[in-house]
JSON list of C-alpha atoms in Angstrom, two decimals:
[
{"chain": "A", "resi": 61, "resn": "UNK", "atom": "CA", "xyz": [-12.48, 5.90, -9.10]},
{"chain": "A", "resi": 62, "resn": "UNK", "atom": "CA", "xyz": [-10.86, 9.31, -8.48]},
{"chain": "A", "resi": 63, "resn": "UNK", "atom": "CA", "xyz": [-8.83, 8.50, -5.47]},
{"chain": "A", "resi": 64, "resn": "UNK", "atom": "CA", "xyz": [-7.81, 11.85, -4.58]},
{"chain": "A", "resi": 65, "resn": "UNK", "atom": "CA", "xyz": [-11.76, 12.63, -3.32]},
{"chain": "A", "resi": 66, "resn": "UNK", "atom": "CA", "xyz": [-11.37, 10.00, -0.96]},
{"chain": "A", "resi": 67, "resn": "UNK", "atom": "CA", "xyz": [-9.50, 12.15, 1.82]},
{"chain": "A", "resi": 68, "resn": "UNK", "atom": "CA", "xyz": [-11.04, 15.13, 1.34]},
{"chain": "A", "resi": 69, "resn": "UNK", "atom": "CA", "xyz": [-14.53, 13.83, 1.52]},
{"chain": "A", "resi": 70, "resn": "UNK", "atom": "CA", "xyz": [-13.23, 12.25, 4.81]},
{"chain": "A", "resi": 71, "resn": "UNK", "atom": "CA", "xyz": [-12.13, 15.55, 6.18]},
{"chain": "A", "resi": 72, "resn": "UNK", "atom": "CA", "xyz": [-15.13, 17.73, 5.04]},
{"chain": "A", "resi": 73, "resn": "UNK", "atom": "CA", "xyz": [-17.57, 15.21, 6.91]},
{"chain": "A", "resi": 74, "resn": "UNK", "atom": "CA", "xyz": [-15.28, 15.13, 9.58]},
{"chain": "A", "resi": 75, "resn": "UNK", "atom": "CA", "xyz": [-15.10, 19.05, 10.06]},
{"chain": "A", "resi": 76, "resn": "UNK", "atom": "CA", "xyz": [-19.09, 19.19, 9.97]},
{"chain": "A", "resi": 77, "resn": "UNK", "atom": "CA", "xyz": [-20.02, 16.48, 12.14]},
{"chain": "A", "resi": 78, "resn": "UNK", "atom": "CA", "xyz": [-19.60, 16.80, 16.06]},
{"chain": "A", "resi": 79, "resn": "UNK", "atom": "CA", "xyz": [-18.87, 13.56, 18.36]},
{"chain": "A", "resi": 80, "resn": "UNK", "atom": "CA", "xyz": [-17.33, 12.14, 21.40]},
{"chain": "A", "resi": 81, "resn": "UNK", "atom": "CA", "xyz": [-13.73, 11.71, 22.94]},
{"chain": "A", "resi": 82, "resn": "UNK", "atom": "CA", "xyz": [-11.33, 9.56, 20.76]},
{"chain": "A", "resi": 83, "resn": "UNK", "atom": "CA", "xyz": [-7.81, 9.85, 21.64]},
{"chain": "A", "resi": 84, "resn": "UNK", "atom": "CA", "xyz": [-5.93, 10.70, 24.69]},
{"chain": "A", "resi": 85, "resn": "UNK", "atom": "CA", "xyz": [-2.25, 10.43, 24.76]},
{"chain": "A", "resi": 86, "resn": "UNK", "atom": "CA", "xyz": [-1.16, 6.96, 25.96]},
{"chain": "A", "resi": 87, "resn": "UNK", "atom": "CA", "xyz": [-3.78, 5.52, 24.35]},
{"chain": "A", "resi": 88, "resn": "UNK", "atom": "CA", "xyz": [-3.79, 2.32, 22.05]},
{"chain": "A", "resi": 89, "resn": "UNK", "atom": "CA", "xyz": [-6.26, 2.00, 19.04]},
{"chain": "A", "resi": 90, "resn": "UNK", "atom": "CA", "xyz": [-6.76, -1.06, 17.11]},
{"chain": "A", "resi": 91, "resn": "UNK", "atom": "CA", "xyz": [-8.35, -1.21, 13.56]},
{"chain": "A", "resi": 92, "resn": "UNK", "atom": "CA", "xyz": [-9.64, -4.22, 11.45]},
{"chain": "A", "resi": 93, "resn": "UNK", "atom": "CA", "xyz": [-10.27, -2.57, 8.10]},
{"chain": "A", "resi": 94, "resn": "UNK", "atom": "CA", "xyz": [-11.60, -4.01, 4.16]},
{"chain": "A", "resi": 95, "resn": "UNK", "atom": "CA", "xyz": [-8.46, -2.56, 1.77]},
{"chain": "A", "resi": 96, "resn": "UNK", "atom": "CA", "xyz": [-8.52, -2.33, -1.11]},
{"chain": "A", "resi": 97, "resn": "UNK", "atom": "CA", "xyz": [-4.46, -2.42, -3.18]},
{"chain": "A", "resi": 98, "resn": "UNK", "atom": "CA", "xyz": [-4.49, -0.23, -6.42]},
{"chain": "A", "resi": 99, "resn": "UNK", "atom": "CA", "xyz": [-0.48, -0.62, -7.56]},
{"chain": "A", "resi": 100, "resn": "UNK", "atom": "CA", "xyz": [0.69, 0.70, -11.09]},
{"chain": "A", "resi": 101, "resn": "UNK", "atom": "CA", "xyz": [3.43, -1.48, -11.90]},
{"chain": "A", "resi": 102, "resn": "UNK", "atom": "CA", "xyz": [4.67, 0.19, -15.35]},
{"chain": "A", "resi": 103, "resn": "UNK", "atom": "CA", "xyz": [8.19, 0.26, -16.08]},
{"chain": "A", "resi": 104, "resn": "UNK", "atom": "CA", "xyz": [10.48, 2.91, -15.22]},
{"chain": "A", "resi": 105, "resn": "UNK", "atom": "CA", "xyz": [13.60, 1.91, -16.74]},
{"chain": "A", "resi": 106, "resn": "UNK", "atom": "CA", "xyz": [15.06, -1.53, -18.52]},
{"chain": "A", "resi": 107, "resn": "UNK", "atom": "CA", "xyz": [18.31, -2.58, -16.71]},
{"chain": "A", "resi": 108, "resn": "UNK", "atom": "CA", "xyz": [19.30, -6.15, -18.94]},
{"chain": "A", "resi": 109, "resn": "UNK", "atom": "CA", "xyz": [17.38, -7.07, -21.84]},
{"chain": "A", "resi": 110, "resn": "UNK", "atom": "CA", "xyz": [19.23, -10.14, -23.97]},
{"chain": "A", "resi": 111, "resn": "UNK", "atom": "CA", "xyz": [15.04, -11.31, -24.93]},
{"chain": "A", "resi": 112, "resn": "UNK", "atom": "CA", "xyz": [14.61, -8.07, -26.85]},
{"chain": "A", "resi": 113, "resn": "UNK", "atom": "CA", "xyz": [11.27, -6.53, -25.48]},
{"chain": "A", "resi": 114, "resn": "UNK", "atom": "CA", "xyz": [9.19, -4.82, -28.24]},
{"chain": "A", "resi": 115, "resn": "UNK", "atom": "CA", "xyz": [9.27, -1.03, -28.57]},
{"chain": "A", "resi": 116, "resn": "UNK", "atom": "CA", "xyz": [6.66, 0.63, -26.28]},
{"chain": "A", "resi": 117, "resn": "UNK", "atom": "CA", "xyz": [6.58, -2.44, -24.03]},
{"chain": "A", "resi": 118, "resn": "UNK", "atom": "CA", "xyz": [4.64, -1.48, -20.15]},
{"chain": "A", "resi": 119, "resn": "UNK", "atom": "CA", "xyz": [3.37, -3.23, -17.61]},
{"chain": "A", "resi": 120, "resn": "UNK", "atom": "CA", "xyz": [0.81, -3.33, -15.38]},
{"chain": "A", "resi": 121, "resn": "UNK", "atom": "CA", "xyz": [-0.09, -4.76, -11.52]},
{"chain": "A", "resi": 122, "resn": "UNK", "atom": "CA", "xyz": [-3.46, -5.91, -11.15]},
{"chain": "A", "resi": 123, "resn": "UNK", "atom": "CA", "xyz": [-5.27, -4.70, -8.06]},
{"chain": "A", "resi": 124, "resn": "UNK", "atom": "CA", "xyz": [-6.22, -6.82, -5.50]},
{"chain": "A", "resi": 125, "resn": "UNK", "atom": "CA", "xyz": [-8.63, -6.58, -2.01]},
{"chain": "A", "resi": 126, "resn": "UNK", "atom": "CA", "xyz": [-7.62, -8.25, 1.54]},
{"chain": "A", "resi": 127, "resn": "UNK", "atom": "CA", "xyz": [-7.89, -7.56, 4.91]},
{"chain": "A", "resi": 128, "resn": "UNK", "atom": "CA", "xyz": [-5.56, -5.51, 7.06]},
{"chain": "A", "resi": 129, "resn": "UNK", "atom": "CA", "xyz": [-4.99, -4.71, 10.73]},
{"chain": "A", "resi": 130, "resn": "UNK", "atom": "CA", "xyz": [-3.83, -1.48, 12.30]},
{"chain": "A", "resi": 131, "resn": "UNK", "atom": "CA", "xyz": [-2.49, -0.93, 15.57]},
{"chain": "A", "resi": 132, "resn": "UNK", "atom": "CA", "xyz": [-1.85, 2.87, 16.50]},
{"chain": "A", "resi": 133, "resn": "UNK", "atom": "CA", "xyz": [-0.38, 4.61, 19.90]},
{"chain": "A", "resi": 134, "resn": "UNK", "atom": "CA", "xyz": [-0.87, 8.09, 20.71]},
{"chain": "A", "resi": 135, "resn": "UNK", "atom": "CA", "xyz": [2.02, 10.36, 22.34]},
{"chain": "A", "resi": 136, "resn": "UNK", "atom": "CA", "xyz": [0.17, 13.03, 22.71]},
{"chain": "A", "resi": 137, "resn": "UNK", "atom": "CA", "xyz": [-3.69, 14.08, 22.46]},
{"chain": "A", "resi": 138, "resn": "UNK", "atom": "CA", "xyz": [-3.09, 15.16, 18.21]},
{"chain": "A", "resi": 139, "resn": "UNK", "atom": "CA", "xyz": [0.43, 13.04, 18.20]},
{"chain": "A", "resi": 140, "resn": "UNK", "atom": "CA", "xyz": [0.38, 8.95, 16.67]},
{"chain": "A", "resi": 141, "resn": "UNK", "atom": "CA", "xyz": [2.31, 6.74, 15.24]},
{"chain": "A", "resi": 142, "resn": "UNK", "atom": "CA", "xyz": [0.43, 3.89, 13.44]},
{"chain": "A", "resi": 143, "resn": "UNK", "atom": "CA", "xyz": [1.83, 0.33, 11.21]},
{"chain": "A", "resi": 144, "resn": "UNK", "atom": "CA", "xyz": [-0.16, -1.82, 9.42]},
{"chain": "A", "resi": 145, "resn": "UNK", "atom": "CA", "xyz": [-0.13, -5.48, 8.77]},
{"chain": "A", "resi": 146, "resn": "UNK", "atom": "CA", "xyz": [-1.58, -7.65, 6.05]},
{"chain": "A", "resi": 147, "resn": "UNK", "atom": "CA", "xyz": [-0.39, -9.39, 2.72]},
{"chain": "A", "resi": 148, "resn": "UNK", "atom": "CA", "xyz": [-1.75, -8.89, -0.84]},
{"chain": "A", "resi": 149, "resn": "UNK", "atom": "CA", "xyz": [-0.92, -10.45, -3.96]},
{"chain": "A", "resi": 150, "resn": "UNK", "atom": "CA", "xyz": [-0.37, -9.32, -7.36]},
{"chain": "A", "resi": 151, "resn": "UNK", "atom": "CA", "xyz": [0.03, -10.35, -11.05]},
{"chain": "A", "resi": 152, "resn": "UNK", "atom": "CA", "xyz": [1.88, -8.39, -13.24]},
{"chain": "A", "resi": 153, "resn": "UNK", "atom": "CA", "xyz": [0.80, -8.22, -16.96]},
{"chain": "A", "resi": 154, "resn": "UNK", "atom": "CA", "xyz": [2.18, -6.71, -20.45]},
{"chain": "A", "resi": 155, "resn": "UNK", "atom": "CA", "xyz": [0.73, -4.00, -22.08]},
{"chain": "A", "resi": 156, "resn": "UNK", "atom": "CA", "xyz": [1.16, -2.13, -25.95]},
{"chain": "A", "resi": 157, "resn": "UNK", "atom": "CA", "xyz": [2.59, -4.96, -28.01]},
{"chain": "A", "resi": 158, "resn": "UNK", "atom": "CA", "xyz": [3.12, -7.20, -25.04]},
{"chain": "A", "resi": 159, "resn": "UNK", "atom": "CA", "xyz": [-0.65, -6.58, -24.19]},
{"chain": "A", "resi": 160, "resn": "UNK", "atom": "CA", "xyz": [-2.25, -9.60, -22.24]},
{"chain": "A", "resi": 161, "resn": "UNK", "atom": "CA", "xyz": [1.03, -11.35, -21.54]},
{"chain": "A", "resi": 162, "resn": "UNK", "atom": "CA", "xyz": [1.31, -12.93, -18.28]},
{"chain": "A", "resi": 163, "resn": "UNK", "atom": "CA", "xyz": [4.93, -11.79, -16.70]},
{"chain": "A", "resi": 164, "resn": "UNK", "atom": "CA", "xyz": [4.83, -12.27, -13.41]},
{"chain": "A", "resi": 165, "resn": "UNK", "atom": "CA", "xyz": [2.41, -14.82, -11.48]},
{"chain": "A", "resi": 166, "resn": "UNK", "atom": "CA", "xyz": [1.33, -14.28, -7.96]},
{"chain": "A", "resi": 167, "resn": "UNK", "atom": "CA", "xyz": [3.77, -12.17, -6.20]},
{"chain": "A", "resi": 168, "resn": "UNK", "atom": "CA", "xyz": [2.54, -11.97, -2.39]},
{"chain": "A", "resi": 169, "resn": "UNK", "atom": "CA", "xyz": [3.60, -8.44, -0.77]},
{"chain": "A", "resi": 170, "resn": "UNK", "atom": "CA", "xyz": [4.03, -7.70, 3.41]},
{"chain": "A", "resi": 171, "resn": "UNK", "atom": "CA", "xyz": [4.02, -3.39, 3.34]},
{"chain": "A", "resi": 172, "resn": "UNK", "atom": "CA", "xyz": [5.88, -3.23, 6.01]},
{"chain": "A", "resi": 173, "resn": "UNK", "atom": "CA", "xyz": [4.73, 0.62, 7.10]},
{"chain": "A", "resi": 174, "resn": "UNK", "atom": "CA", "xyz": [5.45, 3.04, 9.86]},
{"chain": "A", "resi": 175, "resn": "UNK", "atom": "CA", "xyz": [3.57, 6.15, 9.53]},
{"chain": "A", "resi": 176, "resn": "UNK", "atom": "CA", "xyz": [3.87, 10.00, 12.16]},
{"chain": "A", "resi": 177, "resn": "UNK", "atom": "CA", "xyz": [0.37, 10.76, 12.15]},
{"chain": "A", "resi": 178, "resn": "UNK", "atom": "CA", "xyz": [-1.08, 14.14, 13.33]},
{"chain": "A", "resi": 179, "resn": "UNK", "atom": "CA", "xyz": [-4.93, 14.42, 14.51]},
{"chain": "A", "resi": 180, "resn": "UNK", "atom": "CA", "xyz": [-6.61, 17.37, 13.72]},
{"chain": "A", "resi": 181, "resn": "UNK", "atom": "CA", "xyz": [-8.98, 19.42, 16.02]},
{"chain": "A", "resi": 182, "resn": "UNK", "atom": "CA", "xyz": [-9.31, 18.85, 19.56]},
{"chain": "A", "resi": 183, "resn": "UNK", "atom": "CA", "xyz": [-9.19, 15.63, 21.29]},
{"chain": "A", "resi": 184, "resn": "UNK", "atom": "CA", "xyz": [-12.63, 15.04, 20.93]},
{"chain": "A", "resi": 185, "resn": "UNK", "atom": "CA", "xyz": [-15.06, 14.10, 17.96]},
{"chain": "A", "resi": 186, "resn": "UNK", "atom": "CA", "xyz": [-14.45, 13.30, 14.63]},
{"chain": "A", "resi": 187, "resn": "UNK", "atom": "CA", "xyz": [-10.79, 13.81, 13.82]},
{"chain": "A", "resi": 188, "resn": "UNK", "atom": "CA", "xyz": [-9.26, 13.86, 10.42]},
{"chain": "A", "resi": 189, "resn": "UNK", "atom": "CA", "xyz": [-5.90, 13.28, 10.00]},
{"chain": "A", "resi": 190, "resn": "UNK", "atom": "CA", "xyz": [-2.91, 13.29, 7.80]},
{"chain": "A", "resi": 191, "resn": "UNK", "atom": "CA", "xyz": [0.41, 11.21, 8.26]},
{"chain": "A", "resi": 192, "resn": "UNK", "atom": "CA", "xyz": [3.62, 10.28, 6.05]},
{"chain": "A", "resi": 193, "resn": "UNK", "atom": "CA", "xyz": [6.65, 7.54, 6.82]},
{"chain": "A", "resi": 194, "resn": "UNK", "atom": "CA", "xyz": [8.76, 4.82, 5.49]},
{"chain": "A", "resi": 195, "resn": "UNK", "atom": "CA", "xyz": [7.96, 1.57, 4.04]},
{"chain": "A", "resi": 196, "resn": "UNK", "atom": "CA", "xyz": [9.85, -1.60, 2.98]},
{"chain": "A", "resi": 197, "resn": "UNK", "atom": "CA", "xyz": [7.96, -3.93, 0.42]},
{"chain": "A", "resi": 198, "resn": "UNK", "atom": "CA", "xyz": [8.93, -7.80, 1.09]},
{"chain": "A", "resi": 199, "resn": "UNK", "atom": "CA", "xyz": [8.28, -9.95, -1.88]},
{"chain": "A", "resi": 200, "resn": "UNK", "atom": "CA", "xyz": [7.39, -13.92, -1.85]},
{"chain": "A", "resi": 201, "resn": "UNK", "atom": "CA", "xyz": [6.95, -16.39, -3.86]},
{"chain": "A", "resi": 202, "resn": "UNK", "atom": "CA", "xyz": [6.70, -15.20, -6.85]},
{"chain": "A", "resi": 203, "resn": "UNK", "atom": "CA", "xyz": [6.90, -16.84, -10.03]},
{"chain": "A", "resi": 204, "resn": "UNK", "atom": "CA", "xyz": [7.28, -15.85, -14.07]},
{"chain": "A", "resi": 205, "resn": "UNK", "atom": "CA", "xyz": [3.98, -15.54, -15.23]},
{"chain": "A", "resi": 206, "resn": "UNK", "atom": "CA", "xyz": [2.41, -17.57, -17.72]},
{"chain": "A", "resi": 207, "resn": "UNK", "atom": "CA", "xyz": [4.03, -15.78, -21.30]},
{"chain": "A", "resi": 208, "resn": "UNK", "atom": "CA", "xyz": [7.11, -15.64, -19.57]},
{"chain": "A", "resi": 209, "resn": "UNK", "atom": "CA", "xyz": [7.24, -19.64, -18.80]},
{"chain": "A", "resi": 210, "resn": "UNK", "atom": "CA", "xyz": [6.63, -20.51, -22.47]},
{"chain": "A", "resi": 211, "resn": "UNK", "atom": "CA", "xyz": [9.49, -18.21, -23.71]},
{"chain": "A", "resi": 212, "resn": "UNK", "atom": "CA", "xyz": [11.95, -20.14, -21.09]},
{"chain": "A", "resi": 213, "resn": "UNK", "atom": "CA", "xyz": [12.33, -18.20, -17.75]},
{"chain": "A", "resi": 214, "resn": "UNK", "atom": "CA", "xyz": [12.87, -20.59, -14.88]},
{"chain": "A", "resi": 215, "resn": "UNK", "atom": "CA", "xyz": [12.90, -17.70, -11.60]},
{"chain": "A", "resi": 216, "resn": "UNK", "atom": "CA", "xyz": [11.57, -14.47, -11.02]},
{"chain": "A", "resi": 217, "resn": "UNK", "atom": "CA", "xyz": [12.57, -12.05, -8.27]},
{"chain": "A", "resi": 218, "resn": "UNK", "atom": "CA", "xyz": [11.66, -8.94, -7.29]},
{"chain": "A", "resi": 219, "resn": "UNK", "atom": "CA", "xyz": [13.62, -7.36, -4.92]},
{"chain": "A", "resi": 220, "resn": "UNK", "atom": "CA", "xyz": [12.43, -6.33, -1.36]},
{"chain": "A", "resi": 221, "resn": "UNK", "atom": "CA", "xyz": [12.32, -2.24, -1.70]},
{"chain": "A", "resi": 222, "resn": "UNK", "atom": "CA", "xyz": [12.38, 0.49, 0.88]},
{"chain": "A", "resi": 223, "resn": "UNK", "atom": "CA", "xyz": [9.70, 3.32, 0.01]},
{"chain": "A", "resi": 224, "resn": "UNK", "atom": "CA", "xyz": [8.11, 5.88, 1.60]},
{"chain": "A", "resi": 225, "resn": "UNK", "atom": "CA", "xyz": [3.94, 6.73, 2.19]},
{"chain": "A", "resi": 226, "resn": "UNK", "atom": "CA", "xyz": [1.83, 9.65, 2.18]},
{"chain": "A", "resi": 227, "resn": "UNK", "atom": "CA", "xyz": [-1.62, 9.19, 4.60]},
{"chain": "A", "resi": 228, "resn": "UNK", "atom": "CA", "xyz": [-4.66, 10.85, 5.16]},
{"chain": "A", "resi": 229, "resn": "UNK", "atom": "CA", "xyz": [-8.21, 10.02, 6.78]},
{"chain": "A", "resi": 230, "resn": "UNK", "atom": "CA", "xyz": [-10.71, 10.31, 9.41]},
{"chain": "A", "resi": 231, "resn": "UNK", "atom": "CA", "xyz": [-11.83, 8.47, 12.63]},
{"chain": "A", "resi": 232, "resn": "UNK", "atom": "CA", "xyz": [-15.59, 8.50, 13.54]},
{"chain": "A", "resi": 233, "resn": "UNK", "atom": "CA", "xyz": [-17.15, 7.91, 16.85]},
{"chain": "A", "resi": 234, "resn": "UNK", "atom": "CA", "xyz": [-19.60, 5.45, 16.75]},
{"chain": "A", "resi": 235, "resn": "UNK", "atom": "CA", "xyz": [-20.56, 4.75, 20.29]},
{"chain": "A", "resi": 236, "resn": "UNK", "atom": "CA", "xyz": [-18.98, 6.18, 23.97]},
{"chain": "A", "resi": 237, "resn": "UNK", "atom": "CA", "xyz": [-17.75, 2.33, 24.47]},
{"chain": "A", "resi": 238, "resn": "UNK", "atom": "CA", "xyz": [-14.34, 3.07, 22.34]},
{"chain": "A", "resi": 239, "resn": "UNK", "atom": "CA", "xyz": [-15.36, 1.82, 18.87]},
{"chain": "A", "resi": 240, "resn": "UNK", "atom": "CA", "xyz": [-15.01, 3.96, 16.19]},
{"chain": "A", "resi": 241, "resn": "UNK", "atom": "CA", "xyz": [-15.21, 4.40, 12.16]},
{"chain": "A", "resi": 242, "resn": "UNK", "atom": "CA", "xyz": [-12.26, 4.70, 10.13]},
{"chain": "A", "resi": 243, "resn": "UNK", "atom": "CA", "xyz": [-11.61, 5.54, 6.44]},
{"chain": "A", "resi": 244, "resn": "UNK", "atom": "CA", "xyz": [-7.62, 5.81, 5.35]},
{"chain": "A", "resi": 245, "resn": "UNK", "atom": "CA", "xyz": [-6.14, 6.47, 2.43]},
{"chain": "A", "resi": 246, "resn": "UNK", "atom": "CA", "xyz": [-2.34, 6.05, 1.30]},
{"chain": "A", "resi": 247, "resn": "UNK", "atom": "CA", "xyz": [-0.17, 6.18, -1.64]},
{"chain": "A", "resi": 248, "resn": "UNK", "atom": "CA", "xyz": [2.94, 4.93, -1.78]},
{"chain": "A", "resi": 249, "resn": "UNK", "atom": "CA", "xyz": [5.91, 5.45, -4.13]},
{"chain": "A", "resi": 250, "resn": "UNK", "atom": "CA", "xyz": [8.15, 2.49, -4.42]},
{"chain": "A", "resi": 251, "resn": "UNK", "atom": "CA", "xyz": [10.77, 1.72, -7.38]},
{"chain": "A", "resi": 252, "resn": "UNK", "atom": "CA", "xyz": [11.59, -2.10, -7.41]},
{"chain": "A", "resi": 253, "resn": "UNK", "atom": "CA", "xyz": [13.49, -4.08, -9.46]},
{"chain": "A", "resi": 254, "resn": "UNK", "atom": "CA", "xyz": [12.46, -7.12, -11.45]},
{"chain": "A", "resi": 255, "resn": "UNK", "atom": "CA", "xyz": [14.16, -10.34, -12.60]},
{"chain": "A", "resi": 256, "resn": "UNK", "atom": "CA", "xyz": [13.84, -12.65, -14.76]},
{"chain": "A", "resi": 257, "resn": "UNK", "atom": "CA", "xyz": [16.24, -15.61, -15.45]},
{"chain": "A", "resi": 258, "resn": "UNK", "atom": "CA", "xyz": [16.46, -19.13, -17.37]},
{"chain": "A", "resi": 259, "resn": "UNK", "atom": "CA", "xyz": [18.58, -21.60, -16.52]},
{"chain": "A", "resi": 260, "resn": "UNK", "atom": "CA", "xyz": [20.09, -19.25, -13.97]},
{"chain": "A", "resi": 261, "resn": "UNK", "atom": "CA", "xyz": [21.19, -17.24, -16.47]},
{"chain": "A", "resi": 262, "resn": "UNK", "atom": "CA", "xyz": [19.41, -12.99, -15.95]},
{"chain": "A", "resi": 263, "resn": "UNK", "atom": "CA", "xyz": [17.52, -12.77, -19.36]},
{"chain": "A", "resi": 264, "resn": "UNK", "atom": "CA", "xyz": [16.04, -9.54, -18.19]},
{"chain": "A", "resi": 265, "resn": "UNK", "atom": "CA", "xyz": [15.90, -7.49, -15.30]},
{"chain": "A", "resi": 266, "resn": "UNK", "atom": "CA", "xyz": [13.44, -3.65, -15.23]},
{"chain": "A", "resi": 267, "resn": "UNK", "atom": "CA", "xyz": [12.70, -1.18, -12.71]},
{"chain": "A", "resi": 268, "resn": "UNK", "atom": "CA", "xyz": [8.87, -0.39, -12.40]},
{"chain": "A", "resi": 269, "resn": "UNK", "atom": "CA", "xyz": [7.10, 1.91, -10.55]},
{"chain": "A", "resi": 270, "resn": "UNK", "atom": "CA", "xyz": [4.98, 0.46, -8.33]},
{"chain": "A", "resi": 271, "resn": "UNK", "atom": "CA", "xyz": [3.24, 2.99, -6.65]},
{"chain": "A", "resi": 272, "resn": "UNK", "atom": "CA", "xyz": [-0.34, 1.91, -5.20]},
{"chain": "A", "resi": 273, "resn": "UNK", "atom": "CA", "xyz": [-2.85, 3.69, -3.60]},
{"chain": "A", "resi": 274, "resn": "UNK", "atom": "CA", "xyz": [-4.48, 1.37, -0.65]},
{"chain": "A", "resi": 275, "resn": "UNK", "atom": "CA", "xyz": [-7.48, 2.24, 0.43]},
{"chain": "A", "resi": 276, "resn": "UNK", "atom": "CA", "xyz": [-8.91, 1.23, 3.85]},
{"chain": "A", "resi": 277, "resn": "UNK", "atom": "CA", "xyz": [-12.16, 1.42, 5.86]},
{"chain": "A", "resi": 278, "resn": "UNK", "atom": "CA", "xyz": [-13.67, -0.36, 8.65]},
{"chain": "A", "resi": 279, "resn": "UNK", "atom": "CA", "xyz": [-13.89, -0.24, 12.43]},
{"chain": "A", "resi": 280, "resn": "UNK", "atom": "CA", "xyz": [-11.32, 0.49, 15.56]},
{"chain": "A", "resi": 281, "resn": "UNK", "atom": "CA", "xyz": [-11.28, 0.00, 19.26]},
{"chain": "A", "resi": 282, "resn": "UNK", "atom": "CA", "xyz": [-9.41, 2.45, 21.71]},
{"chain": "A", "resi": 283, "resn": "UNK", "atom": "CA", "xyz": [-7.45, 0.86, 24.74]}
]
């Protein structure tokens, strides 16, 4: 999938397609959306290794799909400011001569996200939109991943990370009752670290660069 046609499909559709009020400022609009989590996950940099990784040793996060929640205000007619909530969950597996290896096992994510959002066109009709702010990735739960059990680790950690998130999208009117269409898109650029320890003891410890794309659609509901 070539992610970056995503937004500007939105907004070309958007700019030829005419449609009803949406947002007023004051307003309140709710969103239930389908997302779907794309994160990279290779490694940026290796802090401790006393395990000796291979030469040419990456990583990658599988991709996952859940459902989210948005919950946006408006300050003005073109003015919003929008935060998400949901939780996905990632592996994390080797790739080049660590290909297949299982390093990290379900590692459950809350985005925390806060995004300025500005509305283009008038305050009426389809609207595209574009938005950027700062997010802080909380980790849970997770655990070494298969490979990594059998060689000895005990723990893994990765730490909670403050990031930041580029936006874009458009909102559709689908009726003059307040419900609407909504596609987003967002990529994120996040550099956590990983640990991984046996016996208490930090056999290895990388930075990695997460750096999903999430991709949203689904329906809203202006207050």
């Amino acid at each position: 999938m070539n992610t970056k046609i995503v937004p500007l499909a939105a907004m070309a559709v958007a700019l030829a397609i005419p449609g009803q009020a949406m947002a007023q400022s004051g307003e309140v609009h709710f969103k239930l959306l389908g997302t779907l989590v794309a994160p990279d996950g290779k490694i940026k940099d290796v802090k401790v290794d006393r395990i000796g990784l291979p030469a040419g040793t990456q990583t990658k996060a599988n991709d996952n799909f859940i459902p989210t929640v948005a919950i946006e205000y408006f300050f003005a007619d073109s003015v919003s400011v929008e935060t998400i909530a949901g939780v996905t969950q990632h592996d994390v597996d080797g790739r080049g001569p660590l290909a297949g290896a299982g390093l990290v096992s379900n590692a459950k994510i809350v985005p925390a996200t806060v995004t300025l959002k500005y509305h283009f066109g008038k305050a009426g009709g389809i609207r595209p939109y574009i938005g950027a702010g700062p997010s802080y990735f909380i980790f849970i739960d997770e655990k070494p991943g298969a490979t990594t059990r059998a060689l000895g680790a005990t723990s893994q950690k990765i730490n909670d990370t403050v990031g930041a998130a580029l936006q874009a999208g458009v909102d559709i009117p689908v009726n003059d009752k307040g419900m609407f269409a909504s596609v987003d898109v967002k990529r994120y650029f996040m550099r956590p670290l990983a640990s991984w320890r046996a016996n208490g003891v930090e056999v290895l410890r990388t930075r990695h660069e997460l750096d999903p794309w999430v991709i949203s659609a689904g329906i809203g509901f202006r207050f």
